[in-house]
């Protein structure tokens, strides 16, 4: 066991050392924000601080929930970086074509078009940033293109655009519109301007745009090959290791004749956690409703089946709430499960534990309600850009909530950590193999509470590249990393507490799983950063270690099979059948959503064309709900099963919910998200990334039909959620229990 702890510590130390070093390289080489942008004839196009102020305007109106920048964000509106770049390139080519040849660019012969395109590529890719003065000098024709784009975006954001699901009045002030356009210009400038003494742009030539010479770099192709080789090598090594260990499987484990928890009486703090699960159930239902509305805005951006719902709940609000509420209920389910499992671990209830659980519940409610209200007020222009950052909408996907609410959530997590440590301390002081499992649970709890703090590292005017670096610490390391370790440990402890697995085996399996997962997962965070203004080093390390993330998922089927075997090992174990079934579905979606759909987009050359297309929500829905959502539901059902172990459940509603959620999610992915994403990828390769995200392509008949094909899957999925809520409510009213003699 000591060797496993040493391996765990080495993986953690090495991985964070590398990730920190990559962060310093990113800080040193991120694209500069110019003090001013001036033309060669001395016209000031962008004044000091306009770009940073424009970033704040973009954040306040919803940021990544209204289109995307550098490929990160929502999918209905365009990617503003690619859209600005293409519009600027087309404007300049048309201007030159009329000046030199007196006709439109499309009417020129191939030689003339090639001449102007080569001239444009040189103009756009030449780096004219002066590090001493902080000034970028541009040709006057780019100032004319800026004015043209400014007029277009002023119309989009002030008058609205139903194809983009942007309502009228999103931004109306001319000064804010100019600053917003300055920010879009800068993201486009970074995407098309070569790094000093280099032949690739600050975003590694992303997005794909032939008119300015944005094509995949050699590093994109080479490190894609390396990542695939690493994946195959990792799978081979994992299979070899697993085969070598098969002879060491646990044998002669005696299953108890009755449930070891049958006589368990819930402690006051455990009973206090039940209200968390009622809130989880309510939030699941609200999130599903918002998901239905958000998906519908993709085909009817200014209404909901003719009703002008966007006047009150525009797409940017519903998508923000859909994501935020999803994170809230999943995190709440996991936190409540930790608080519930704690007394089972130590057979001890600290003084004032119930009071602490109730205080935490109130704090979480304040954060949820306050943050959702602030986001709505921000998008409705009820706050200034500065106030919005603190109380409204930060504009960054998954961490949209204002800074004050973010700090409140951090305080709540620290309170939760204190409550967890208090209840785990007696078990940590005991000797025996169980101690290792408890120690891992304490480490995972500490990581969950502390790593959310990465979201507090940026400020109102922080550079977008550094925000992206830290934001993915929250999304990838906090949500996808340490929550997974926590859940693995809780599940292992549960099976141990039911005497279905020995303490030594449970502790060893959980510690090994955590080590293997984090060995790729920590440095693999960089696969989100390939094209966010980062140097090639992020692409190199991210591509290799994101491939290794997939390796342990290859064998999750073995764990799922073992869980199913345990569920049928004794008649009394069947009471825990449905929590175990949800754990099995987690293994399935880990393999499909995180493994198959995740690796489909993670290699650099794939992500170059696919980033921000519908292949991303394909992976997001299958991995976030399929893995973490199903896990949250499984943990919730497990706690509710232990709460009153002596009474049997009516399983019909729960059975319907389980299969509807899984079938609906798969139907949504296969019938809509996957084909839409693949067709977008084809368009991105053939015509350019801007076209794959354009309303011209997305509003076509075939694409609209495929987007409507989400309805069957969404409907089945939603009915499964409704059935789950009915079942949970029935546990309170008694309708979900079988009648006893």
JSON list of C-alpha atoms in Angstrom, two decimals, residues 105-323:
[
{"chain": "A", "resi": 105, "resn": "UNK", "atom": "CA", "xyz": [-13.05, 39.55, -56.40]},
{"chain": "A", "resi": 106, "resn": "UNK", "atom": "CA", "xyz": [-15.16, 36.51, -57.37]},
{"chain": "A", "resi": 107, "resn": "UNK", "atom": "CA", "xyz": [-15.08, 37.62, -61.02]},
{"chain": "A", "resi": 108, "resn": "UNK", "atom": "CA", "xyz": [-11.27, 37.71, -61.19]},
{"chain": "A", "resi": 109, "resn": "UNK", "atom": "CA", "xyz": [-9.34, 34.89, -62.81]},
{"chain": "A", "resi": 110, "resn": "UNK", "atom": "CA", "xyz": [-7.34, 32.48, -60.68]},
{"chain": "A", "resi": 111, "resn": "UNK", "atom": "CA", "xyz": [-4.03, 34.26, -61.23]},
{"chain": "A", "resi": 112, "resn": "UNK", "atom": "CA", "xyz": [-5.47, 37.62, -60.16]},
{"chain": "A", "resi": 113, "resn": "UNK", "atom": "CA", "xyz": [-7.16, 36.09, -57.12]},
{"chain": "A", "resi": 114, "resn": "UNK", "atom": "CA", "xyz": [-3.92, 34.36, -56.12]},
{"chain": "A", "resi": 115, "resn": "UNK", "atom": "CA", "xyz": [-2.05, 37.65, -56.46]},
{"chain": "A", "resi": 116, "resn": "UNK", "atom": "CA", "xyz": [-4.41, 39.50, -54.13]},
{"chain": "A", "resi": 117, "resn": "UNK", "atom": "CA", "xyz": [-4.66, 36.60, -51.68]},
{"chain": "A", "resi": 118, "resn": "UNK", "atom": "CA", "xyz": [-0.87, 36.40, -51.37]},
{"chain": "A", "resi": 119, "resn": "UNK", "atom": "CA", "xyz": [-0.77, 40.16, -50.79]},
{"chain": "A", "resi": 120, "resn": "UNK", "atom": "CA", "xyz": [-3.47, 39.82, -48.11]},
{"chain": "A", "resi": 121, "resn": "UNK", "atom": "CA", "xyz": [-1.64, 36.97, -46.39]},
{"chain": "A", "resi": 122, "resn": "UNK", "atom": "CA", "xyz": [1.53, 39.05, -46.12]},
{"chain": "A", "resi": 123, "resn": "UNK", "atom": "CA", "xyz": [-0.44, 42.06, -44.82]},
{"chain": "A", "resi": 124, "resn": "UNK", "atom": "CA", "xyz": [-2.31, 40.11, -42.15]},
{"chain": "A", "resi": 125, "resn": "UNK", "atom": "CA", "xyz": [0.50, 37.85, -40.96]},
{"chain": "A", "resi": 126, "resn": "UNK", "atom": "CA", "xyz": [3.24, 40.48, -40.64]},
{"chain": "A", "resi": 127, "resn": "UNK", "atom": "CA", "xyz": [3.71, 41.32, -36.97]},
{"chain": "A", "resi": 128, "resn": "UNK", "atom": "CA", "xyz": [3.82, 45.12, -36.59]},
{"chain": "A", "resi": 129, "resn": "UNK", "atom": "CA", "xyz": [3.64, 45.21, -32.80]},
{"chain": "A", "resi": 130, "resn": "UNK", "atom": "CA", "xyz": [6.31, 47.43, -31.24]},
{"chain": "A", "resi": 131, "resn": "UNK", "atom": "CA", "xyz": [7.09, 46.07, -27.75]},
{"chain": "A", "resi": 132, "resn": "UNK", "atom": "CA", "xyz": [8.71, 49.36, -26.69]},
{"chain": "A", "resi": 133, "resn": "UNK", "atom": "CA", "xyz": [5.71, 51.58, -27.44]},
{"chain": "A", "resi": 134, "resn": "UNK", "atom": "CA", "xyz": [3.00, 48.92, -27.27]},
{"chain": "A", "resi": 135, "resn": "UNK", "atom": "CA", "xyz": [1.60, 50.15, -30.60]},
{"chain": "A", "resi": 136, "resn": "UNK", "atom": "CA", "xyz": [0.35, 48.05, -33.50]},
{"chain": "A", "resi": 137, "resn": "UNK", "atom": "CA", "xyz": [0.59, 49.78, -36.87]},
{"chain": "A", "resi": 138, "resn": "UNK", "atom": "CA", "xyz": [-1.80, 48.69, -39.60]},
{"chain": "A", "resi": 139, "resn": "UNK", "atom": "CA", "xyz": [-2.50, 49.57, -43.21]},
{"chain": "A", "resi": 140, "resn": "UNK", "atom": "CA", "xyz": [-5.32, 52.13, -43.73]},
{"chain": "A", "resi": 141, "resn": "UNK", "atom": "CA", "xyz": [-7.33, 49.50, -45.62]},
{"chain": "A", "resi": 142, "resn": "UNK", "atom": "CA", "xyz": [-7.68, 47.57, -42.35]},
{"chain": "A", "resi": 143, "resn": "UNK", "atom": "CA", "xyz": [-9.17, 50.67, -40.74]},
{"chain": "A", "resi": 144, "resn": "UNK", "atom": "CA", "xyz": [-11.79, 50.69, -43.51]},
{"chain": "A", "resi": 145, "resn": "UNK", "atom": "CA", "xyz": [-12.45, 47.00, -42.85]},
{"chain": "A", "resi": 146, "resn": "UNK", "atom": "CA", "xyz": [-12.75, 47.77, -39.13]},
{"chain": "A", "resi": 147, "resn": "UNK", "atom": "CA", "xyz": [-15.40, 50.40, -39.86]},
{"chain": "A", "resi": 148, "resn": "UNK", "atom": "CA", "xyz": [-17.33, 47.93, -42.02]},
{"chain": "A", "resi": 149, "resn": "UNK", "atom": "CA", "xyz": [-17.22, 45.22, -39.33]},
{"chain": "A", "resi": 150, "resn": "UNK", "atom": "CA", "xyz": [-18.16, 47.76, -36.65]},
{"chain": "A", "resi": 151, "resn": "UNK", "atom": "CA", "xyz": [-21.29, 48.67, -38.64]},
{"chain": "A", "resi": 152, "resn": "UNK", "atom": "CA", "xyz": [-22.20, 44.98, -39.01]},
{"chain": "A", "resi": 153, "resn": "UNK", "atom": "CA", "xyz": [-21.75, 44.13, -35.32]},
{"chain": "A", "resi": 154, "resn": "UNK", "atom": "CA", "xyz": [-23.53, 47.29, -34.23]},
{"chain": "A", "resi": 155, "resn": "UNK", "atom": "CA", "xyz": [-26.54, 46.11, -36.21]},
{"chain": "A", "resi": 156, "resn": "UNK", "atom": "CA", "xyz": [-26.31, 42.55, -34.82]},
{"chain": "A", "resi": 157, "resn": "UNK", "atom": "CA", "xyz": [-26.11, 43.55, -31.16]},
{"chain": "A", "resi": 158, "resn": "UNK", "atom": "CA", "xyz": [-28.38, 46.60, -31.20]},
{"chain": "A", "resi": 159, "resn": "UNK", "atom": "CA", "xyz": [-31.12, 45.38, -33.55]},
{"chain": "A", "resi": 160, "resn": "UNK", "atom": "CA", "xyz": [-30.80, 41.67, -32.81]},
{"chain": "A", "resi": 161, "resn": "UNK", "atom": "CA", "xyz": [-30.31, 38.64, -35.06]},
{"chain": "A", "resi": 162, "resn": "UNK", "atom": "CA", "xyz": [-32.63, 35.64, -34.80]},
{"chain": "A", "resi": 163, "resn": "UNK", "atom": "CA", "xyz": [-30.17, 33.32, -36.58]},
{"chain": "A", "resi": 164, "resn": "UNK", "atom": "CA", "xyz": [-27.68, 34.06, -33.83]},
{"chain": "A", "resi": 165, "resn": "UNK", "atom": "CA", "xyz": [-30.35, 33.97, -31.06]},
{"chain": "A", "resi": 166, "resn": "UNK", "atom": "CA", "xyz": [-29.32, 37.52, -30.09]},
{"chain": "A", "resi": 167, "resn": "UNK", "atom": "CA", "xyz": [-32.25, 39.76, -29.08]},
{"chain": "A", "resi": 168, "resn": "UNK", "atom": "CA", "xyz": [-32.57, 43.42, -29.95]},
{"chain": "A", "resi": 169, "resn": "UNK", "atom": "CA", "xyz": [-30.94, 45.75, -27.44]},
{"chain": "A", "resi": 170, "resn": "UNK", "atom": "CA", "xyz": [-28.16, 43.38, -26.34]},
{"chain": "A", "resi": 171, "resn": "UNK", "atom": "CA", "xyz": [-25.69, 46.28, -26.67]},
{"chain": "A", "resi": 172, "resn": "UNK", "atom": "CA", "xyz": [-26.86, 49.70, -27.89]},
{"chain": "A", "resi": 173, "resn": "UNK", "atom": "CA", "xyz": [-24.35, 52.26, -26.63]},
{"chain": "A", "resi": 174, "resn": "UNK", "atom": "CA", "xyz": [-22.03, 53.27, -29.56]},
{"chain": "A", "resi": 175, "resn": "UNK", "atom": "CA", "xyz": [-19.00, 53.55, -27.29]},
{"chain": "A", "resi": 176, "resn": "UNK", "atom": "CA", "xyz": [-19.54, 50.04, -25.88]},
{"chain": "A", "resi": 177, "resn": "UNK", "atom": "CA", "xyz": [-20.09, 48.68, -29.40]},
{"chain": "A", "resi": 178, "resn": "UNK", "atom": "CA", "xyz": [-16.80, 50.23, -30.55]},
{"chain": "A", "resi": 179, "resn": "UNK", "atom": "CA", "xyz": [-14.94, 48.70, -27.59]},
{"chain": "A", "resi": 180, "resn": "UNK", "atom": "CA", "xyz": [-16.61, 45.33, -28.14]},
{"chain": "A", "resi": 181, "resn": "UNK", "atom": "CA", "xyz": [-15.47, 45.45, -31.78]},
{"chain": "A", "resi": 182, "resn": "UNK", "atom": "CA", "xyz": [-11.96, 46.38, -30.65]},
{"chain": "A", "resi": 183, "resn": "UNK", "atom": "CA", "xyz": [-11.88, 43.23, -28.53]},
{"chain": "A", "resi": 184, "resn": "UNK", "atom": "CA", "xyz": [-13.06, 41.07, -31.44]},
{"chain": "A", "resi": 185, "resn": "UNK", "atom": "CA", "xyz": [-10.43, 42.72, -33.66]},
{"chain": "A", "resi": 186, "resn": "UNK", "atom": "CA", "xyz": [-7.70, 41.87, -31.16]},
{"chain": "A", "resi": 187, "resn": "UNK", "atom": "CA", "xyz": [-8.71, 38.19, -30.94]},
{"chain": "A", "resi": 188, "resn": "UNK", "atom": "CA", "xyz": [-8.65, 38.09, -34.75]},
{"chain": "A", "resi": 189, "resn": "UNK", "atom": "CA", "xyz": [-5.30, 39.93, -34.87]},
{"chain": "A", "resi": 190, "resn": "UNK", "atom": "CA", "xyz": [-3.78, 37.36, -32.50]},
{"chain": "A", "resi": 191, "resn": "UNK", "atom": "CA", "xyz": [-5.21, 34.55, -34.64]},
{"chain": "A", "resi": 192, "resn": "UNK", "atom": "CA", "xyz": [-3.65, 35.81, -37.89]},
{"chain": "A", "resi": 193, "resn": "UNK", "atom": "CA", "xyz": [-0.45, 37.62, -36.84]},
{"chain": "A", "resi": 194, "resn": "UNK", "atom": "CA", "xyz": [2.76, 35.61, -36.64]},
{"chain": "A", "resi": 195, "resn": "UNK", "atom": "CA", "xyz": [4.60, 35.33, -33.36]},
{"chain": "A", "resi": 196, "resn": "UNK", "atom": "CA", "xyz": [7.94, 37.18, -33.36]},
{"chain": "A", "resi": 197, "resn": "UNK", "atom": "CA", "xyz": [10.52, 35.28, -35.44]},
{"chain": "A", "resi": 198, "resn": "UNK", "atom": "CA", "xyz": [7.99, 32.55, -36.24]},
{"chain": "A", "resi": 199, "resn": "UNK", "atom": "CA", "xyz": [5.76, 31.51, -39.15]},
{"chain": "A", "resi": 200, "resn": "UNK", "atom": "CA", "xyz": [2.67, 30.63, -37.09]},
{"chain": "A", "resi": 201, "resn": "UNK", "atom": "CA", "xyz": [0.14, 32.89, -35.42]},
{"chain": "A", "resi": 202, "resn": "UNK", "atom": "CA", "xyz": [-0.31, 33.38, -31.68]},
{"chain": "A", "resi": 203, "resn": "UNK", "atom": "CA", "xyz": [-3.16, 30.82, -31.84]},
{"chain": "A", "resi": 204, "resn": "UNK", "atom": "CA", "xyz": [-1.12, 28.23, -33.75]},
{"chain": "A", "resi": 205, "resn": "UNK", "atom": "CA", "xyz": [-2.84, 29.24, -37.02]},
{"chain": "A", "resi": 206, "resn": "UNK", "atom": "CA", "xyz": [-6.34, 28.65, -35.68]},
{"chain": "A", "resi": 207, "resn": "UNK", "atom": "CA", "xyz": [-9.00, 29.17, -37.11]},
{"chain": "A", "resi": 208, "resn": "UNK", "atom": "CA", "xyz": [-8.77, 27.52, -40.50]},
{"chain": "A", "resi": 209, "resn": "UNK", "atom": "CA", "xyz": [-8.89, 30.44, -42.97]},
{"chain": "A", "resi": 210, "resn": "UNK", "atom": "CA", "xyz": [-7.17, 29.99, -46.34]},
{"chain": "A", "resi": 211, "resn": "UNK", "atom": "CA", "xyz": [-7.52, 33.68, -47.29]},
{"chain": "A", "resi": 212, "resn": "UNK", "atom": "CA", "xyz": [-4.89, 34.67, -44.69]},
{"chain": "A", "resi": 213, "resn": "UNK", "atom": "CA", "xyz": [-2.79, 31.50, -44.79]},
{"chain": "A", "resi": 214, "resn": "UNK", "atom": "CA", "xyz": [-4.21, 29.93, -41.62]},
{"chain": "A", "resi": 215, "resn": "UNK", "atom": "CA", "xyz": [-3.57, 26.23, -42.12]},
{"chain": "A", "resi": 216, "resn": "UNK", "atom": "CA", "xyz": [-2.60, 23.42, -39.73]},
{"chain": "A", "resi": 217, "resn": "UNK", "atom": "CA", "xyz": [0.96, 23.68, -38.50]},
{"chain": "A", "resi": 218, "resn": "UNK", "atom": "CA", "xyz": [3.51, 20.88, -38.61]},
{"chain": "A", "resi": 219, "resn": "UNK", "atom": "CA", "xyz": [3.24, 20.55, -34.83]},
{"chain": "A", "resi": 220, "resn": "UNK", "atom": "CA", "xyz": [-0.51, 19.95, -35.18]},
{"chain": "A", "resi": 221, "resn": "UNK", "atom": "CA", "xyz": [0.10, 16.96, -37.42]},
{"chain": "A", "resi": 222, "resn": "UNK", "atom": "CA", "xyz": [3.22, 15.52, -35.78]},
{"chain": "A", "resi": 223, "resn": "UNK", "atom": "CA", "xyz": [1.88, 15.62, -32.22]},
{"chain": "A", "resi": 224, "resn": "UNK", "atom": "CA", "xyz": [-1.43, 14.14, -33.34]},
{"chain": "A", "resi": 225, "resn": "UNK", "atom": "CA", "xyz": [0.55, 11.12, -34.50]},
{"chain": "A", "resi": 226, "resn": "UNK", "atom": "CA", "xyz": [2.48, 10.99, -31.24]},
{"chain": "A", "resi": 227, "resn": "UNK", "atom": "CA", "xyz": [-0.73, 11.17, -29.20]},
{"chain": "A", "resi": 228, "resn": "UNK", "atom": "CA", "xyz": [-2.23, 8.23, -31.10]},
{"chain": "A", "resi": 229, "resn": "UNK", "atom": "CA", "xyz": [0.96, 6.20, -30.56]},
{"chain": "A", "resi": 230, "resn": "UNK", "atom": "CA", "xyz": [0.85, 7.05, -26.84]},
{"chain": "A", "resi": 231, "resn": "UNK", "atom": "CA", "xyz": [-2.79, 5.97, -26.69]},
{"chain": "A", "resi": 232, "resn": "UNK", "atom": "CA", "xyz": [-2.02, 2.59, -28.27]},
{"chain": "A", "resi": 233, "resn": "UNK", "atom": "CA", "xyz": [1.04, 2.11, -26.06]},
{"chain": "A", "resi": 234, "resn": "UNK", "atom": "CA", "xyz": [-0.92, 3.03, -22.95]},
{"chain": "A", "resi": 235, "resn": "UNK", "atom": "CA", "xyz": [-3.76, 0.66, -23.79]},
{"chain": "A", "resi": 236, "resn": "UNK", "atom": "CA", "xyz": [-1.30, -2.16, -24.44]},
{"chain": "A", "resi": 237, "resn": "UNK", "atom": "CA", "xyz": [0.52, -1.53, -21.16]},
{"chain": "A", "resi": 238, "resn": "UNK", "atom": "CA", "xyz": [-2.76, -1.35, -19.23]},
{"chain": "A", "resi": 239, "resn": "UNK", "atom": "CA", "xyz": [-4.04, -4.60, -20.78]},
{"chain": "A", "resi": 240, "resn": "UNK", "atom": "CA", "xyz": [-0.73, -6.33, -20.04]},
{"chain": "A", "resi": 241, "resn": "UNK", "atom": "CA", "xyz": [-0.78, -5.13, -16.44]},
{"chain": "A", "resi": 242, "resn": "UNK", "atom": "CA", "xyz": [-4.40, -6.20, -15.97]},
{"chain": "A", "resi": 243, "resn": "UNK", "atom": "CA", "xyz": [-3.67, -9.67, -17.37]},
{"chain": "A", "resi": 244, "resn": "UNK", "atom": "CA", "xyz": [-0.72, -10.04, -14.98]},
{"chain": "A", "resi": 245, "resn": "UNK", "atom": "CA", "xyz": [-2.93, -9.20, -11.99]},
{"chain": "A", "resi": 246, "resn": "UNK", "atom": "CA", "xyz": [-5.83, -11.51, -12.79]},
{"chain": "A", "resi": 247, "resn": "UNK", "atom": "CA", "xyz": [-4.37, -14.29, -10.68]},
{"chain": "A", "resi": 248, "resn": "UNK", "atom": "CA", "xyz": [-4.32, -12.01, -7.66]},
{"chain": "A", "resi": 249, "resn": "UNK", "atom": "CA", "xyz": [-8.07, -11.41, -7.61]},
{"chain": "A", "resi": 250, "resn": "UNK", "atom": "CA", "xyz": [-9.81, -11.57, -4.29]},
{"chain": "A", "resi": 251, "resn": "UNK", "atom": "CA", "xyz": [-11.12, -15.04, -3.52]},
{"chain": "A", "resi": 252, "resn": "UNK", "atom": "CA", "xyz": [-13.25, -16.67, -0.86]},
{"chain": "A", "resi": 253, "resn": "UNK", "atom": "CA", "xyz": [-14.95, -13.48, 0.20]},
{"chain": "A", "resi": 254, "resn": "UNK", "atom": "CA", "xyz": [-17.92, -14.43, 2.36]},
{"chain": "A", "resi": 255, "resn": "UNK", "atom": "CA", "xyz": [-20.99, -12.35, 1.56]},
{"chain": "A", "resi": 256, "resn": "UNK", "atom": "CA", "xyz": [-23.04, -11.55, 4.71]},
{"chain": "A", "resi": 257, "resn": "UNK", "atom": "CA", "xyz": [-26.42, -13.24, 4.97]},
{"chain": "A", "resi": 258, "resn": "UNK", "atom": "CA", "xyz": [-28.10, -9.92, 5.79]},
{"chain": "A", "resi": 259, "resn": "UNK", "atom": "CA", "xyz": [-27.55, -6.25, 5.10]},
{"chain": "A", "resi": 260, "resn": "UNK", "atom": "CA", "xyz": [-24.81, -4.90, 7.43]},
{"chain": "A", "resi": 261, "resn": "UNK", "atom": "CA", "xyz": [-26.61, -1.55, 7.37]},
{"chain": "A", "resi": 262, "resn": "UNK", "atom": "CA", "xyz": [-30.08, -2.95, 8.02]},
{"chain": "A", "resi": 263, "resn": "UNK", "atom": "CA", "xyz": [-30.05, -1.73, 11.61]},
{"chain": "A", "resi": 264, "resn": "UNK", "atom": "CA", "xyz": [-28.32, 1.55, 10.85]},
{"chain": "A", "resi": 265, "resn": "UNK", "atom": "CA", "xyz": [-30.10, 4.55, 12.31]},
{"chain": "A", "resi": 266, "resn": "UNK", "atom": "CA", "xyz": [-29.49, 7.82, 10.51]},
{"chain": "A", "resi": 267, "resn": "UNK", "atom": "CA", "xyz": [-27.69, 10.45, 12.55]},
{"chain": "A", "resi": 268, "resn": "UNK", "atom": "CA", "xyz": [-29.06, 13.99, 12.89]},
{"chain": "A", "resi": 269, "resn": "UNK", "atom": "CA", "xyz": [-26.57, 15.34, 10.34]},
{"chain": "A", "resi": 270, "resn": "UNK", "atom": "CA", "xyz": [-27.46, 12.57, 7.88]},
{"chain": "A", "resi": 271, "resn": "UNK", "atom": "CA", "xyz": [-31.14, 13.39, 8.16]},
{"chain": "A", "resi": 272, "resn": "UNK", "atom": "CA", "xyz": [-30.23, 17.05, 7.62]},
{"chain": "A", "resi": 273, "resn": "UNK", "atom": "CA", "xyz": [-28.65, 16.20, 4.25]},
{"chain": "A", "resi": 274, "resn": "UNK", "atom": "CA", "xyz": [-31.93, 14.90, 2.85]},
{"chain": "A", "resi": 275, "resn": "UNK", "atom": "CA", "xyz": [-33.13, 18.40, 1.95]},
{"chain": "A", "resi": 276, "resn": "UNK", "atom": "CA", "xyz": [-30.05, 18.70, -0.28]},
{"chain": "A", "resi": 277, "resn": "UNK", "atom": "CA", "xyz": [-31.44, 15.85, -2.37]},
{"chain": "A", "resi": 278, "resn": "UNK", "atom": "CA", "xyz": [-34.86, 17.50, -2.65]},
{"chain": "A", "resi": 279, "resn": "UNK", "atom": "CA", "xyz": [-33.10, 20.59, -4.06]},
{"chain": "A", "resi": 280, "resn": "UNK", "atom": "CA", "xyz": [-31.06, 18.38, -6.38]},
{"chain": "A", "resi": 281, "resn": "UNK", "atom": "CA", "xyz": [-34.28, 16.86, -7.75]},
{"chain": "A", "resi": 282, "resn": "UNK", "atom": "CA", "xyz": [-35.86, 20.28, -8.32]},
{"chain": "A", "resi": 283, "resn": "UNK", "atom": "CA", "xyz": [-32.71, 21.62, -10.03]},
{"chain": "A", "resi": 284, "resn": "UNK", "atom": "CA", "xyz": [-32.56, 18.57, -12.32]},
{"chain": "A", "resi": 285, "resn": "UNK", "atom": "CA", "xyz": [-36.07, 19.34, -13.56]},
{"chain": "A", "resi": 286, "resn": "UNK", "atom": "CA", "xyz": [-35.34, 23.05, -14.04]},
{"chain": "A", "resi": 287, "resn": "UNK", "atom": "CA", "xyz": [-32.10, 22.30, -15.86]},
{"chain": "A", "resi": 288, "resn": "UNK", "atom": "CA", "xyz": [-33.86, 19.93, -18.27]},
{"chain": "A", "resi": 289, "resn": "UNK", "atom": "CA", "xyz": [-36.52, 22.53, -19.05]},
{"chain": "A", "resi": 290, "resn": "UNK", "atom": "CA", "xyz": [-33.87, 25.14, -19.73]},
{"chain": "A", "resi": 291, "resn": "UNK", "atom": "CA", "xyz": [-32.02, 22.64, -21.93]},
{"chain": "A", "resi": 292, "resn": "UNK", "atom": "CA", "xyz": [-35.14, 22.12, -24.04]},
{"chain": "A", "resi": 293, "resn": "UNK", "atom": "CA", "xyz": [-35.55, 25.88, -24.48]},
{"chain": "A", "resi": 294, "resn": "UNK", "atom": "CA", "xyz": [-31.87, 26.42, -25.22]},
{"chain": "A", "resi": 295, "resn": "UNK", "atom": "CA", "xyz": [-31.79, 23.69, -27.86]},
{"chain": "A", "resi": 296, "resn": "UNK", "atom": "CA", "xyz": [-34.93, 25.11, -29.47]},
{"chain": "A", "resi": 297, "resn": "UNK", "atom": "CA", "xyz": [-33.34, 28.55, -29.80]},
{"chain": "A", "resi": 298, "resn": "UNK", "atom": "CA", "xyz": [-30.97, 26.92, -32.28]},
{"chain": "A", "resi": 299, "resn": "UNK", "atom": "CA", "xyz": [-33.82, 26.70, -34.80]},
{"chain": "A", "resi": 300, "resn": "UNK", "atom": "CA", "xyz": [-36.02, 29.59, -33.62]},
{"chain": "A", "resi": 301, "resn": "UNK", "atom": "CA", "xyz": [-33.66, 32.10, -32.08]},
{"chain": "A", "resi": 302, "resn": "UNK", "atom": "CA", "xyz": [-36.24, 34.75, -31.16]},
{"chain": "A", "resi": 303, "resn": "UNK", "atom": "CA", "xyz": [-39.01, 32.61, -29.68]},
{"chain": "A", "resi": 304, "resn": "UNK", "atom": "CA", "xyz": [-40.28, 29.28, -28.40]},
{"chain": "A", "resi": 305, "resn": "UNK", "atom": "CA", "xyz": [-42.81, 27.78, -30.81]},
{"chain": "A", "resi": 306, "resn": "UNK", "atom": "CA", "xyz": [-43.97, 31.27, -31.73]},
{"chain": "A", "resi": 307, "resn": "UNK", "atom": "CA", "xyz": [-44.08, 32.63, -28.18]},
{"chain": "A", "resi": 308, "resn": "UNK", "atom": "CA", "xyz": [-41.61, 35.56, -27.77]},
{"chain": "A", "resi": 309, "resn": "UNK", "atom": "CA", "xyz": [-39.89, 33.98, -24.79]},
{"chain": "A", "resi": 310, "resn": "UNK", "atom": "CA", "xyz": [-36.56, 35.55, -25.73]},
{"chain": "A", "resi": 311, "resn": "UNK", "atom": "CA", "xyz": [-37.89, 38.94, -24.64]},
{"chain": "A", "resi": 312, "resn": "UNK", "atom": "CA", "xyz": [-37.56, 37.72, -21.05]},
{"chain": "A", "resi": 313, "resn": "UNK", "atom": "CA", "xyz": [-35.25, 34.72, -21.30]},
{"chain": "A", "resi": 314, "resn": "UNK", "atom": "CA", "xyz": [-32.86, 35.12, -24.25]},
{"chain": "A", "resi": 315, "resn": "UNK", "atom": "CA", "xyz": [-30.59, 32.31, -25.34]},
{"chain": "A", "resi": 316, "resn": "UNK", "atom": "CA", "xyz": [-27.62, 33.69, -23.40]},
{"chain": "A", "resi": 317, "resn": "UNK", "atom": "CA", "xyz": [-29.63, 33.51, -20.16]},
{"chain": "A", "resi": 318, "resn": "UNK", "atom": "CA", "xyz": [-31.10, 30.03, -20.70]},
{"chain": "A", "resi": 319, "resn": "UNK", "atom": "CA", "xyz": [-27.75, 28.57, -21.72]},
{"chain": "A", "resi": 320, "resn": "UNK", "atom": "CA", "xyz": [-25.99, 30.20, -18.76]},
{"chain": "A", "resi": 321, "resn": "UNK", "atom": "CA", "xyz": [-28.58, 28.85, -16.36]},
{"chain": "A", "resi": 322, "resn": "UNK", "atom": "CA", "xyz": [-28.63, 25.43, -18.05]},
{"chain": "A", "resi": 323, "resn": "UNK", "atom": "CA", "xyz": [-24.89, 25.02, -17.50]}
]
